[in-house]
């Protein structure tokens, strides 16, 4: 099987067994585009997610939608204004079940737009990855669709977990670099078929048109599936890499890291044909990892968050430091499959920058093998939160 075939196999439409009613499946596409009128660069994302889809195949169940639970007798007490009316439980919680198309932009003016469907609306062909829901389509080479939500809908339906606005897209993409394994267990899996992906096409966001230019798209595609998401969400990825040793911009390089899985971070990196993989489901003694996301002291540029990661194996040390301005981070909400109004709250940005350092260990001495600058880093940090009722 070729590398391209393996990459598309990782995109395969599937959520089998118990996960059909108790699990999540998420495909993510991230890339840069340029506004036609101004030339300003922005980071966009388009996602398709399934949350406990076959629990309610014909109807969308949103866990945050208010649901009144009042009997006819209770209603009489309410109308009569009796004391017992105060003791009525007005809402009941449900386990969510739906598919959703999410799209939006990061950085200045960031927003997330959502469009929900029952799984019965999903049409899947015999190809490994070809999903269509109404006018939205995700397949092995293209993305088409639209999302729209008015200010009144956002105000009346906070359960949509989205902002107001509209976005439509007509894109093509291809994978240049893929990583076969990011993390895989029975409970959670993360694969990176598009560690470096090339996108082309057009986007319209709130009436403004954007061009997606292949050599400047710096695309990224991954897939997460399992019983839920990691309890702590930590992610960095970029293919905009330049060597500070040689002074050259790398054309066939990328890195992606994610966690937290069983107390470790998974990291995969390719620097001009030299690949390094540290996966959290490998044996415990293979490597150790430390990570953090901290707020830095304010400077003239403003407040920044600092993502720091260090991987230490017997022969290699790999350090990554990425910084992103707080004002360019956006708080996203993903509903968790558990129900009980639990969300994964994620601070997300697309304008991180920093450095990668790779060392060879020789006893107590270190040899610098590579020192790179990384830009346009897709950076995320999140934790689960239960909303009070």
mmCIF file of C-alpha atoms in Angstrom:
data_model
loop_
_atom_site.group_PDB
_atom_site.id
_atom_site.type_symbol
_atom_site.label_atom_id
_atom_site.label_comp_id
_atom_site.label_asym_id
_atom_site.label_seq_id
_atom_site.Cartn_x
_atom_site.Cartn_y
_atom_site.Cartn_z
ATOM 1 C CA UNK A 1 0.000 0.000 0.000
ATOM 2 C CA UNK A 2 1.405 3.422 -0.996
ATOM 3 C CA UNK A 3 1.866 6.269 1.484
ATOM 4 C CA UNK A 4 -1.081 8.097 -0.079
ATOM 5 C CA UNK A 5 -3.333 5.036 0.197
ATOM 6 C CA UNK A 6 -2.321 4.592 3.846
ATOM 7 C CA UNK A 7 -3.123 8.245 4.497
ATOM 8 C CA UNK A 8 -6.615 7.904 3.070
ATOM 9 C CA UNK A 9 -7.092 4.659 4.971
ATOM 10 C CA UNK A 10 -6.528 6.714 8.126
ATOM 11 C CA UNK A 11 -9.393 8.974 7.026
ATOM 12 C CA UNK A 12 -11.778 6.044 6.638
ATOM 13 C CA UNK A 13 -15.371 6.665 7.702
ATOM 14 C CA UNK A 14 -15.942 4.391 10.668
ATOM 15 C CA UNK A 15 -17.198 4.404 14.233
ATOM 16 C CA UNK A 16 -18.012 0.833 15.037
ATOM 17 C CA UNK A 17 -19.153 -1.249 17.968
ATOM 18 C CA UNK A 18 -20.024 0.504 21.192
ATOM 19 C CA UNK A 19 -18.536 3.762 19.869
ATOM 20 C CA UNK A 20 -21.518 4.212 17.553
ATOM 21 C CA UNK A 21 -23.608 5.124 20.593
ATOM 22 C CA UNK A 22 -20.871 6.150 22.972
ATOM 23 C CA UNK A 23 -17.992 7.850 21.219
ATOM 24 C CA UNK A 24 -16.635 10.640 19.079
ATOM 25 C CA UNK A 25 -15.151 10.801 15.574
ATOM 26 C CA UNK A 26 -13.507 14.022 14.390
ATOM 27 C CA UNK A 27 -11.862 14.993 11.098
ATOM 28 C CA UNK A 28 -10.005 18.338 11.082
ATOM 29 C CA UNK A 29 -8.695 20.468 8.195
ATOM 30 C CA UNK A 30 -6.589 23.563 8.984
ATOM 31 C CA UNK A 31 -4.953 25.911 6.448
ATOM 32 C CA UNK A 32 -4.081 29.514 5.567
ATOM 33 C CA UNK A 33 -5.897 31.779 3.086
ATOM 34 C CA UNK A 34 -5.529 35.374 1.900
ATOM 35 C CA UNK A 35 -8.233 38.038 1.673
ATOM 36 C CA UNK A 36 -8.645 39.110 -1.969
ATOM 37 C CA UNK A 37 -9.028 42.830 -1.255
ATOM 38 C CA UNK A 38 -6.260 43.321 1.331
ATOM 39 C CA UNK A 39 -3.975 40.317 1.041
ATOM 40 C CA UNK A 40 -4.271 39.701 4.788
ATOM 41 C CA UNK A 41 -3.488 36.138 5.821
ATOM 42 C CA UNK A 42 -5.857 34.178 8.063
ATOM 43 C CA UNK A 43 -5.993 30.667 9.488
ATOM 44 C CA UNK A 44 -9.184 28.701 8.756
ATOM 45 C CA UNK A 45 -10.519 25.394 10.019
ATOM 46 C CA UNK A 46 -13.221 23.051 8.714
ATOM 47 C CA UNK A 47 -14.317 20.011 10.729
ATOM 48 C CA UNK A 48 -16.744 17.142 10.602
ATOM 49 C CA UNK A 49 -17.547 15.475 13.925
ATOM 50 C CA UNK A 50 -19.818 12.642 15.074
ATOM 51 C CA UNK A 51 -20.915 12.460 18.705
ATOM 52 C CA UNK A 52 -22.727 9.313 19.879
ATOM 53 C CA UNK A 53 -24.333 9.400 16.403
ATOM 54 C CA UNK A 54 -26.475 6.260 16.559
ATOM 55 C CA UNK A 55 -27.967 7.027 19.941
ATOM 56 C CA UNK A 56 -30.530 9.188 18.120
ATOM 57 C CA UNK A 57 -30.126 8.483 14.377
ATOM 58 C CA UNK A 58 -33.166 10.475 13.209
ATOM 59 C CA UNK A 59 -33.038 13.536 15.464
ATOM 60 C CA UNK A 60 -30.346 15.901 16.682
ATOM 61 C CA UNK A 61 -29.928 15.802 20.474
ATOM 62 C CA UNK A 62 -27.961 18.751 21.809
ATOM 63 C CA UNK A 63 -26.888 18.319 25.407
ATOM 64 C CA UNK A 64 -27.115 22.047 26.115
ATOM 65 C CA UNK A 65 -30.624 22.521 24.759
ATOM 66 C CA UNK A 66 -33.057 23.470 27.577
ATOM 67 C CA UNK A 67 -35.634 20.727 28.118
ATOM 68 C CA UNK A 68 -38.512 21.444 30.459
ATOM 69 C CA UNK A 69 -39.656 18.488 32.565
ATOM 70 C CA UNK A 70 -43.044 19.465 34.010
ATOM 71 C CA UNK A 71 -46.062 17.200 34.359
ATOM 72 C CA UNK A 72 -49.667 18.342 33.954
ATOM 73 C CA UNK A 73 -50.009 18.352 37.747
ATOM 74 C CA UNK A 74 -46.851 20.424 38.104
ATOM 75 C CA UNK A 75 -48.210 22.874 35.540
ATOM 76 C CA UNK A 76 -51.353 23.394 37.644
ATOM 77 C CA UNK A 77 -49.171 24.241 40.630
ATOM 78 C CA UNK A 78 -47.231 26.731 38.537
ATOM 79 C CA UNK A 79 -50.400 28.413 37.294
ATOM 80 C CA UNK A 80 -51.784 28.525 40.832
ATOM 81 C CA UNK A 81 -48.539 29.966 42.150
ATOM 82 C CA UNK A 82 -48.262 27.413 44.978
ATOM 83 C CA UNK A 83 -45.074 26.835 46.967
ATOM 84 C CA UNK A 84 -44.595 23.434 45.403
ATOM 85 C CA UNK A 85 -43.935 25.171 42.081
ATOM 86 C CA UNK A 86 -40.583 26.274 43.490
ATOM 87 C CA UNK A 87 -39.533 22.658 43.955
ATOM 88 C CA UNK A 88 -40.159 21.582 40.379
ATOM 89 C CA UNK A 89 -37.131 20.372 38.469
ATOM 90 C CA UNK A 90 -37.447 22.466 35.333
ATOM 91 C CA UNK A 91 -34.803 20.754 33.189
ATOM 92 C CA UNK A 92 -33.590 17.268 32.428
ATOM 93 C CA UNK A 93 -30.181 16.414 31.040
ATOM 94 C CA UNK A 94 -29.705 14.280 27.939
ATOM 95 C CA UNK A 95 -26.749 12.520 26.353
ATOM 96 C CA UNK A 96 -25.946 14.340 23.068
ATOM 97 C CA UNK A 97 -26.258 12.613 19.714
ATOM 98 C CA UNK A 98 -25.532 14.285 16.373
ATOM 99 C CA UNK A 99 -23.106 14.997 13.566
ATOM 100 C CA UNK A 100 -21.835 18.527 13.100
ATOM 101 C CA UNK A 101 -19.972 20.573 10.515
ATOM 102 C CA UNK A 102 -17.858 23.247 12.208
ATOM 103 C CA UNK A 103 -16.003 25.940 10.305
ATOM 104 C CA UNK A 104 -14.368 29.229 11.140
ATOM 105 C CA UNK A 105 -11.211 31.224 11.530
ATOM 106 C CA UNK A 106 -8.556 31.802 14.183
ATOM 107 C CA UNK A 107 -6.611 34.915 15.145
ATOM 108 C CA UNK A 108 -8.111 38.415 15.031
ATOM 109 C CA UNK A 109 -11.872 38.223 14.577
ATOM 110 C CA UNK A 110 -11.918 34.480 15.319
ATOM 111 C CA UNK A 111 -15.199 32.618 15.229
ATOM 112 C CA UNK A 112 -16.709 29.134 15.172
ATOM 113 C CA UNK A 113 -19.822 28.377 13.127
ATOM 114 C CA UNK A 114 -21.764 25.120 13.599
ATOM 115 C CA UNK A 115 -24.348 23.201 11.606
ATOM 116 C CA UNK A 116 -25.954 20.104 13.125
ATOM 117 C CA UNK A 117 -27.423 16.987 11.458
ATOM 118 C CA UNK A 118 -28.717 13.569 12.557
ATOM 119 C CA UNK A 119 -26.568 10.680 11.388
ATOM 120 C CA UNK A 120 -29.363 9.502 9.068
ATOM 121 C CA UNK A 121 -28.624 12.579 6.922
ATOM 122 C CA UNK A 122 -25.058 11.383 6.318
ATOM 123 C CA UNK A 123 -24.461 9.716 2.951
ATOM 124 C CA UNK A 124 -21.327 7.615 2.593
ATOM 125 C CA UNK A 125 -20.162 6.020 -0.653
ATOM 126 C CA UNK A 126 -18.007 2.915 -0.963
ATOM 127 C CA UNK A 127 -14.795 4.978 -1.078
ATOM 128 C CA UNK A 128 -12.679 5.024 2.058
ATOM 129 C CA UNK A 129 -13.427 8.706 2.705
ATOM 130 C CA UNK A 130 -16.435 10.264 1.022
ATOM 131 C CA UNK A 131 -19.030 11.867 3.296
ATOM 132 C CA UNK A 132 -21.925 14.061 2.193
ATOM 133 C CA UNK A 133 -24.475 15.860 4.388
ATOM 134 C CA UNK A 134 -26.856 18.117 2.445
ATOM 135 C CA UNK A 135 -24.591 20.591 0.560
ATOM 136 C CA UNK A 136 -21.496 19.742 2.646
ATOM 137 C CA UNK A 137 -19.060 17.183 1.256
ATOM 138 C CA UNK A 138 -15.798 15.756 2.559
ATOM 139 C CA UNK A 139 -13.872 13.390 0.295
ATOM 140 C CA UNK A 140 -10.353 12.291 -0.573
ATOM 141 C CA UNK A 141 -9.522 15.363 -2.655
ATOM 142 C CA UNK A 142 -12.080 18.093 -1.995
ATOM 143 C CA UNK A 143 -14.133 19.979 0.565
ATOM 144 C CA UNK A 144 -17.376 21.774 -0.265
ATOM 145 C CA UNK A 145 -20.026 23.284 1.945
ATOM 146 C CA UNK A 146 -21.462 26.175 3.897
ATOM 147 C CA UNK A 147 -22.420 27.134 7.447
ATOM 148 C CA UNK A 148 -24.600 30.048 8.501
ATOM 149 C CA UNK A 149 -25.987 31.227 11.822
ATOM 150 C CA UNK A 150 -27.767 34.553 12.406
ATOM 151 C CA UNK A 151 -27.305 36.734 15.516
ATOM 152 C CA UNK A 152 -30.879 35.959 16.578
ATOM 153 C CA UNK A 153 -30.256 32.191 16.297
ATOM 154 C CA UNK A 154 -27.119 32.490 18.433
ATOM 155 C CA UNK A 155 -29.034 34.507 21.017
ATOM 156 C CA UNK A 156 -32.002 32.140 21.090
ATOM 157 C CA UNK A 157 -29.936 28.919 20.908
ATOM 158 C CA UNK A 158 -26.828 29.047 23.114
ATOM 159 C CA UNK A 159 -26.798 25.254 22.845
ATOM 160 C CA UNK A 160 -25.379 25.649 19.311
ATOM 161 C CA UNK A 161 -22.026 26.609 20.909
ATOM 162 C CA UNK A 162 -21.198 28.896 18.010
ATOM 163 C CA UNK A 163 -20.948 32.508 16.848
ATOM 164 C CA UNK A 164 -23.000 34.328 14.248
ATOM 165 C CA UNK A 165 -21.902 34.665 10.656
ATOM 166 C CA UNK A 166 -21.628 32.735 7.405
ATOM 167 C CA UNK A 167 -18.907 30.799 5.644
ATOM 168 C CA UNK A 168 -18.818 28.824 2.404
ATOM 169 C CA UNK A 169 -15.932 26.971 0.775
ATOM 170 C CA UNK A 170 -14.900 25.147 -2.376
ATOM 171 C CA UNK A 171 -11.489 23.555 -1.883
ATOM 172 C CA UNK A 172 -9.180 20.873 -3.149
ATOM 173 C CA UNK A 173 -6.349 19.346 -1.157
ATOM 174 C CA UNK A 174 -3.563 16.779 -1.314
ATOM 175 C CA UNK A 175 -1.209 15.200 1.217
ATOM 176 C CA UNK A 176 2.545 15.779 0.878
ATOM 177 C CA UNK A 177 3.634 14.291 4.208
ATOM 178 C CA UNK A 178 1.801 11.763 6.370
ATOM 179 C CA UNK A 179 2.507 10.076 9.670
ATOM 180 C CA UNK A 180 1.091 6.587 10.038
ATOM 181 C CA UNK A 181 0.898 6.549 13.821
ATOM 182 C CA UNK A 182 0.270 9.348 16.281
ATOM 183 C CA UNK A 183 -1.458 7.353 18.999
ATOM 184 C CA UNK A 184 -3.694 4.313 18.908
ATOM 185 C CA UNK A 185 -5.401 2.310 21.638
ATOM 186 C CA UNK A 186 -8.849 0.782 22.055
ATOM 187 C CA UNK A 187 -10.031 3.920 23.867
ATOM 188 C CA UNK A 188 -8.425 6.783 21.937
ATOM 189 C CA UNK A 189 -6.750 7.234 18.560
ATOM 190 C CA UNK A 190 -5.026 10.106 16.753
ATOM 191 C CA UNK A 191 -3.721 9.880 13.198
ATOM 192 C CA UNK A 192 -2.098 12.516 11.004
ATOM 193 C CA UNK A 193 -2.689 11.736 7.311
ATOM 194 C CA UNK A 194 -1.980 15.350 6.346
ATOM 195 C CA UNK A 195 1.006 16.467 8.434
ATOM 196 C CA UNK A 196 1.815 18.663 5.441
ATOM 197 C CA UNK A 197 -1.150 19.209 3.128
ATOM 198 C CA UNK A 198 -1.612 21.522 0.162
ATOM 199 C CA UNK A 199 -4.950 23.314 -0.226
ATOM 200 C CA UNK A 200 -6.328 25.402 -3.077
ATOM 201 C CA UNK A 201 -9.625 27.105 -3.811
ATOM 202 C CA UNK A 202 -11.836 29.845 -2.417
ATOM 203 C CA UNK A 203 -13.572 30.752 0.828
ATOM 204 C CA UNK A 204 -16.190 33.383 1.588
ATOM 205 C CA UNK A 205 -16.442 34.490 5.227
ATOM 206 C CA UNK A 206 -19.110 37.055 6.155
ATOM 207 C CA UNK A 207 -19.128 38.372 2.591
ATOM 208 C CA UNK A 208 -15.336 38.676 2.254
ATOM 209 C CA UNK A 209 -13.592 36.486 -0.305
ATOM 210 C CA UNK A 210 -10.342 34.628 0.358
ATOM 211 C CA UNK A 211 -7.934 32.807 -1.938
ATOM 212 C CA UNK A 212 -6.249 29.598 -0.809
ATOM 213 C CA UNK A 213 -2.824 29.468 -2.477
ATOM 214 C CA UNK A 214 -1.216 25.993 -2.528
ATOM 215 C CA UNK A 215 2.399 26.941 -1.705
ATOM 216 C CA UNK A 216 1.248 29.268 1.084
ATOM 217 C CA UNK A 217 -1.590 27.168 2.469
ATOM 218 C CA UNK A 218 0.495 25.274 5.071
ATOM 219 C CA UNK A 219 -2.307 22.756 5.457
ATOM 220 C CA UNK A 220 -2.788 20.248 8.230
ATOM 221 C CA UNK A 221 -5.254 17.319 8.455
ATOM 222 C CA UNK A 222 -5.767 14.922 11.332
ATOM 223 C CA UNK A 223 -8.370 12.589 12.768
ATOM 224 C CA UNK A 224 -9.344 11.803 16.348
ATOM 225 C CA UNK A 225 -11.726 9.074 17.423
ATOM 226 C CA UNK A 226 -12.592 6.954 20.426
ATOM 227 C CA UNK A 227 -14.681 6.989 23.565
ATOM 228 C CA UNK A 228 -13.903 10.687 24.148
ATOM 229 C CA UNK A 229 -11.078 13.208 23.828
ATOM 230 C CA UNK A 230 -7.925 13.252 25.984
ATOM 231 C CA UNK A 231 -8.767 14.590 29.454
ATOM 232 C CA UNK A 232 -6.177 17.326 28.919
ATOM 233 C CA UNK A 233 -5.891 18.647 25.355
ATOM 234 C CA UNK A 234 -2.445 19.793 24.198
ATOM 235 C CA UNK A 235 -1.681 20.285 20.498
ATOM 236 C CA UNK A 236 0.964 21.909 18.271
ATOM 237 C CA UNK A 237 1.527 21.483 14.522
ATOM 238 C CA UNK A 238 3.121 23.341 11.613
ATOM 239 C CA UNK A 239 4.771 22.782 8.244
ATOM 240 C CA UNK A 240 6.164 26.348 8.024
ATOM 241 C CA UNK A 241 9.702 25.443 9.070
ATOM 242 C CA UNK A 242 13.107 26.992 8.333
ATOM 243 C CA UNK A 243 16.540 25.819 9.482
ATOM 244 C CA UNK A 244 18.539 28.299 11.559
ATOM 245 C CA UNK A 245 21.603 26.125 10.941
ATOM 246 C CA UNK A 246 21.581 26.183 7.133
ATOM 247 C CA UNK A 247 19.389 29.270 6.686
ATOM 248 C CA UNK A 248 17.131 27.354 4.287
ATOM 249 C CA UNK A 249 13.337 27.226 4.283
ATOM 250 C CA UNK A 250 12.323 23.586 4.478
ATOM 251 C CA UNK A 251 9.881 22.498 1.774
ATOM 252 C CA UNK A 252 9.239 18.925 2.935
ATOM 253 C CA UNK A 253 9.067 19.185 6.703
ATOM 254 C CA UNK A 254 6.418 19.221 9.391
ATOM 255 C CA UNK A 255 5.750 18.347 12.995
ATOM 256 C CA UNK A 256 2.693 17.517 15.064
ATOM 257 C CA UNK A 257 2.290 16.721 18.727
ATOM 258 C CA UNK A 258 -0.747 15.982 20.821
ATOM 259 C CA UNK A 259 -1.809 14.687 24.213
ATOM 260 C CA UNK A 260 -2.155 14.101 26.937
ATOM 261 C CA UNK A 261 -2.185 10.312 26.517
ATOM 262 C CA UNK A 262 -1.490 8.157 29.554
ATOM 263 C CA UNK A 263 0.745 10.839 31.045
ATOM 264 C CA UNK A 264 2.762 11.451 27.871
ATOM 265 C CA UNK A 265 2.772 13.590 24.737
ATOM 266 C CA UNK A 266 2.850 11.986 21.269
ATOM 267 C CA UNK A 267 5.212 13.727 18.830
ATOM 268 C CA UNK A 268 5.974 13.063 15.154
ATOM 269 C CA UNK A 269 8.372 15.194 13.113
ATOM 270 C CA UNK A 270 9.942 15.090 9.651
ATOM 271 C CA UNK A 271 12.836 17.438 8.867
ATOM 272 C CA UNK A 272 13.669 17.157 5.167
ATOM 273 C CA UNK A 273 13.363 13.381 5.067
ATOM 274 C CA UNK A 274 14.630 12.619 8.569
ATOM 275 C CA UNK A 275 11.706 11.335 10.614
ATOM 276 C CA UNK A 276 11.398 10.999 14.369
ATOM 277 C CA UNK A 277 8.455 9.438 16.144
ATOM 278 C CA UNK A 278 7.632 9.349 19.842
ATOM 279 C CA UNK A 279 4.202 7.810 20.357
ATOM 280 C CA UNK A 280 2.588 7.632 23.764
ATOM 281 C CA UNK A 281 1.412 4.050 23.268
ATOM 282 C CA UNK A 282 5.015 2.825 22.879
ATOM 283 C CA UNK A 283 6.712 1.074 25.795
ATOM 284 C CA UNK A 284 7.191 3.246 28.871
ATOM 285 C CA UNK A 285 10.977 3.219 28.725
ATOM 286 C CA UNK A 286 11.183 4.409 25.102
ATOM 287 C CA UNK A 287 11.140 8.099 26.018
ATOM 288 C CA UNK A 288 10.001 10.579 28.633
ATOM 289 C CA UNK A 289 8.120 13.797 27.918
ATOM 290 C CA UNK A 290 7.461 17.006 29.801
ATOM 291 C CA UNK A 291 5.138 19.782 28.675
ATOM 292 C CA UNK A 292 3.486 22.949 29.882
ATOM 293 C CA UNK A 293 1.357 25.858 28.739
ATOM 294 C CA UNK A 294 2.060 29.001 30.754
ATOM 295 C CA UNK A 295 1.302 32.708 30.551
ATOM 296 C CA UNK A 296 4.324 34.913 29.985
ATOM 297 C CA UNK A 297 4.927 38.374 31.527
ATOM 298 C CA UNK A 298 3.366 41.116 29.421
ATOM 299 C CA UNK A 299 5.640 42.875 26.910
ATOM 300 C CA UNK A 300 5.173 45.665 24.383
ATOM 301 C CA UNK A 301 3.535 43.134 22.061
ATOM 302 C CA UNK A 302 1.071 42.078 24.738
ATOM 303 C CA UNK A 303 0.487 38.930 26.783
ATOM 304 C CA UNK A 304 1.589 35.595 25.342
ATOM 305 C CA UNK A 305 1.039 31.924 26.106
ATOM 306 C CA UNK A 306 4.079 29.638 25.982
ATOM 307 C CA UNK A 307 3.757 26.003 24.883
ATOM 308 C CA UNK A 308 6.879 24.087 25.922
ATOM 309 C CA UNK A 309 7.653 20.427 25.202
ATOM 310 C CA UNK A 310 10.745 18.323 25.850
ATOM 311 C CA UNK A 311 11.187 14.747 24.602
ATOM 312 C CA UNK A 312 14.056 12.702 26.021
ATOM 313 C CA UNK A 313 15.036 9.261 24.707
ATOM 314 C CA UNK A 314 18.273 7.348 25.228
ATOM 315 C CA UNK A 315 19.876 8.911 22.178
ATOM 316 C CA UNK A 316 17.926 12.103 21.397
ATOM 317 C CA UNK A 317 16.548 15.211 23.056
ATOM 318 C CA UNK A 318 13.968 17.275 21.204
ATOM 319 C CA UNK A 319 12.800 20.619 22.608
ATOM 320 C CA UNK A 320 9.958 22.740 21.235
ATOM 321 C CA UNK A 321 8.973 26.233 22.359
ATOM 322 C CA UNK A 322 5.998 28.039 20.793
ATOM 323 C CA UNK A 323 4.521 31.427 21.701
ATOM 324 C CA UNK A 324 1.171 32.937 20.722
ATOM 325 C CA UNK A 325 -0.336 36.306 21.625
ATOM 326 C CA UNK A 326 -3.265 35.919 24.025
ATOM 327 C CA UNK A 327 -5.350 38.397 22.025
ATOM 328 C CA UNK A 328 -5.055 36.083 19.001
ATOM 329 C CA UNK A 329 -6.344 33.034 20.873
ATOM 330 C CA UNK A 330 -9.964 31.949 20.659
ATOM 331 C CA UNK A 331 -11.914 29.881 23.199
ATOM 332 C CA UNK A 332 -13.704 27.014 21.469
ATOM 333 C CA UNK A 333 -16.236 24.642 23.008
ATOM 334 C CA UNK A 334 -16.573 20.981 22.051
ATOM 335 C CA UNK A 335 -19.352 19.032 23.708
ATOM 336 C CA UNK A 336 -18.154 15.790 25.294
ATOM 337 C CA UNK A 337 -19.957 12.482 24.607
ATOM 338 C CA UNK A 338 -20.516 11.919 28.346
ATOM 339 C CA UNK A 339 -23.524 14.239 28.497
ATOM 340 C CA UNK A 340 -24.228 16.142 31.720
ATOM 341 C CA UNK A 341 -23.355 19.347 29.862
ATOM 342 C CA UNK A 342 -19.642 18.659 29.826
ATOM 343 C CA UNK A 343 -17.444 20.486 27.336
ATOM 344 C CA UNK A 344 -13.820 20.507 26.322
ATOM 345 C CA UNK A 345 -12.838 24.178 26.420
ATOM 346 C CA UNK A 346 -9.922 24.817 24.071
ATOM 347 C CA UNK A 347 -7.816 27.941 23.634
ATOM 348 C CA UNK A 348 -6.875 27.815 19.941
ATOM 349 C CA UNK A 349 -4.593 29.918 17.773
ATOM 350 C CA UNK A 350 -3.095 29.772 14.304
ATOM 351 C CA UNK A 351 -0.320 32.360 14.620
ATOM 352 C CA UNK A 352 2.114 30.688 16.992
ATOM 353 C CA UNK A 353 5.840 30.955 16.380
ATOM 354 C CA UNK A 354 8.896 29.479 18.030
ATOM 355 C CA UNK A 355 11.766 27.027 17.684
ATOM 356 C CA UNK A 356 12.650 23.332 17.514
ATOM 357 C CA UNK A 357 16.000 22.065 18.786
ATOM 358 C CA UNK A 358 17.187 18.500 18.177
ATOM 359 C CA UNK A 359 20.191 17.121 20.055
ATOM 360 C CA UNK A 360 22.167 13.882 19.899
ATOM 361 C CA UNK A 361 23.217 12.567 23.310
ATOM 362 C CA UNK A 362 26.837 11.458 23.766
ATOM 363 C CA UNK A 363 27.028 10.483 27.391
ATOM 364 C CA UNK A 364 26.716 13.750 29.310
ATOM 365 C CA UNK A 365 27.435 15.843 26.208
ATOM 366 C CA UNK A 366 24.931 17.096 23.633
ATOM 367 C CA UNK A 367 25.469 17.587 19.914
ATOM 368 C CA UNK A 368 23.109 20.025 18.182
ATOM 369 C CA UNK A 369 21.729 18.229 15.113
ATOM 370 C CA UNK A 370 19.137 20.799 14.054
ATOM 371 C CA UNK A 371 17.774 24.155 15.137
ATOM 372 C CA UNK A 372 14.632 25.352 13.314
ATOM 373 C CA UNK A 373 12.284 28.266 13.373
ATOM 374 C CA UNK A 374 8.575 27.383 13.145
ATOM 375 C CA UNK A 375 5.823 29.842 12.186
ATOM 376 C CA UNK A 376 2.066 29.793 11.696
ATOM 377 C CA UNK A 377 1.800 27.134 14.386
ATOM 378 C CA UNK A 378 -1.649 25.691 15.050
ATOM 379 C CA UNK A 379 -1.636 25.683 18.854
ATOM 380 C CA UNK A 380 -4.284 24.466 21.296
ATOM 381 C CA UNK A 381 -4.645 23.943 25.021
ATOM 382 C CA UNK A 382 -7.818 22.738 26.685
ATOM 383 C CA UNK A 383 -9.407 21.074 29.673
ATOM 384 C CA UNK A 384 -12.857 19.583 30.297
ATOM 385 C CA UNK A 385 -15.398 21.625 32.201
ATOM 386 C CA UNK A 386 -18.813 20.759 33.557
ATOM 387 C CA UNK A 387 -21.366 23.555 33.227
ATOM 388 C CA UNK A 388 -23.498 24.277 36.272
ATOM 389 C CA UNK A 389 -27.231 23.898 35.738
#
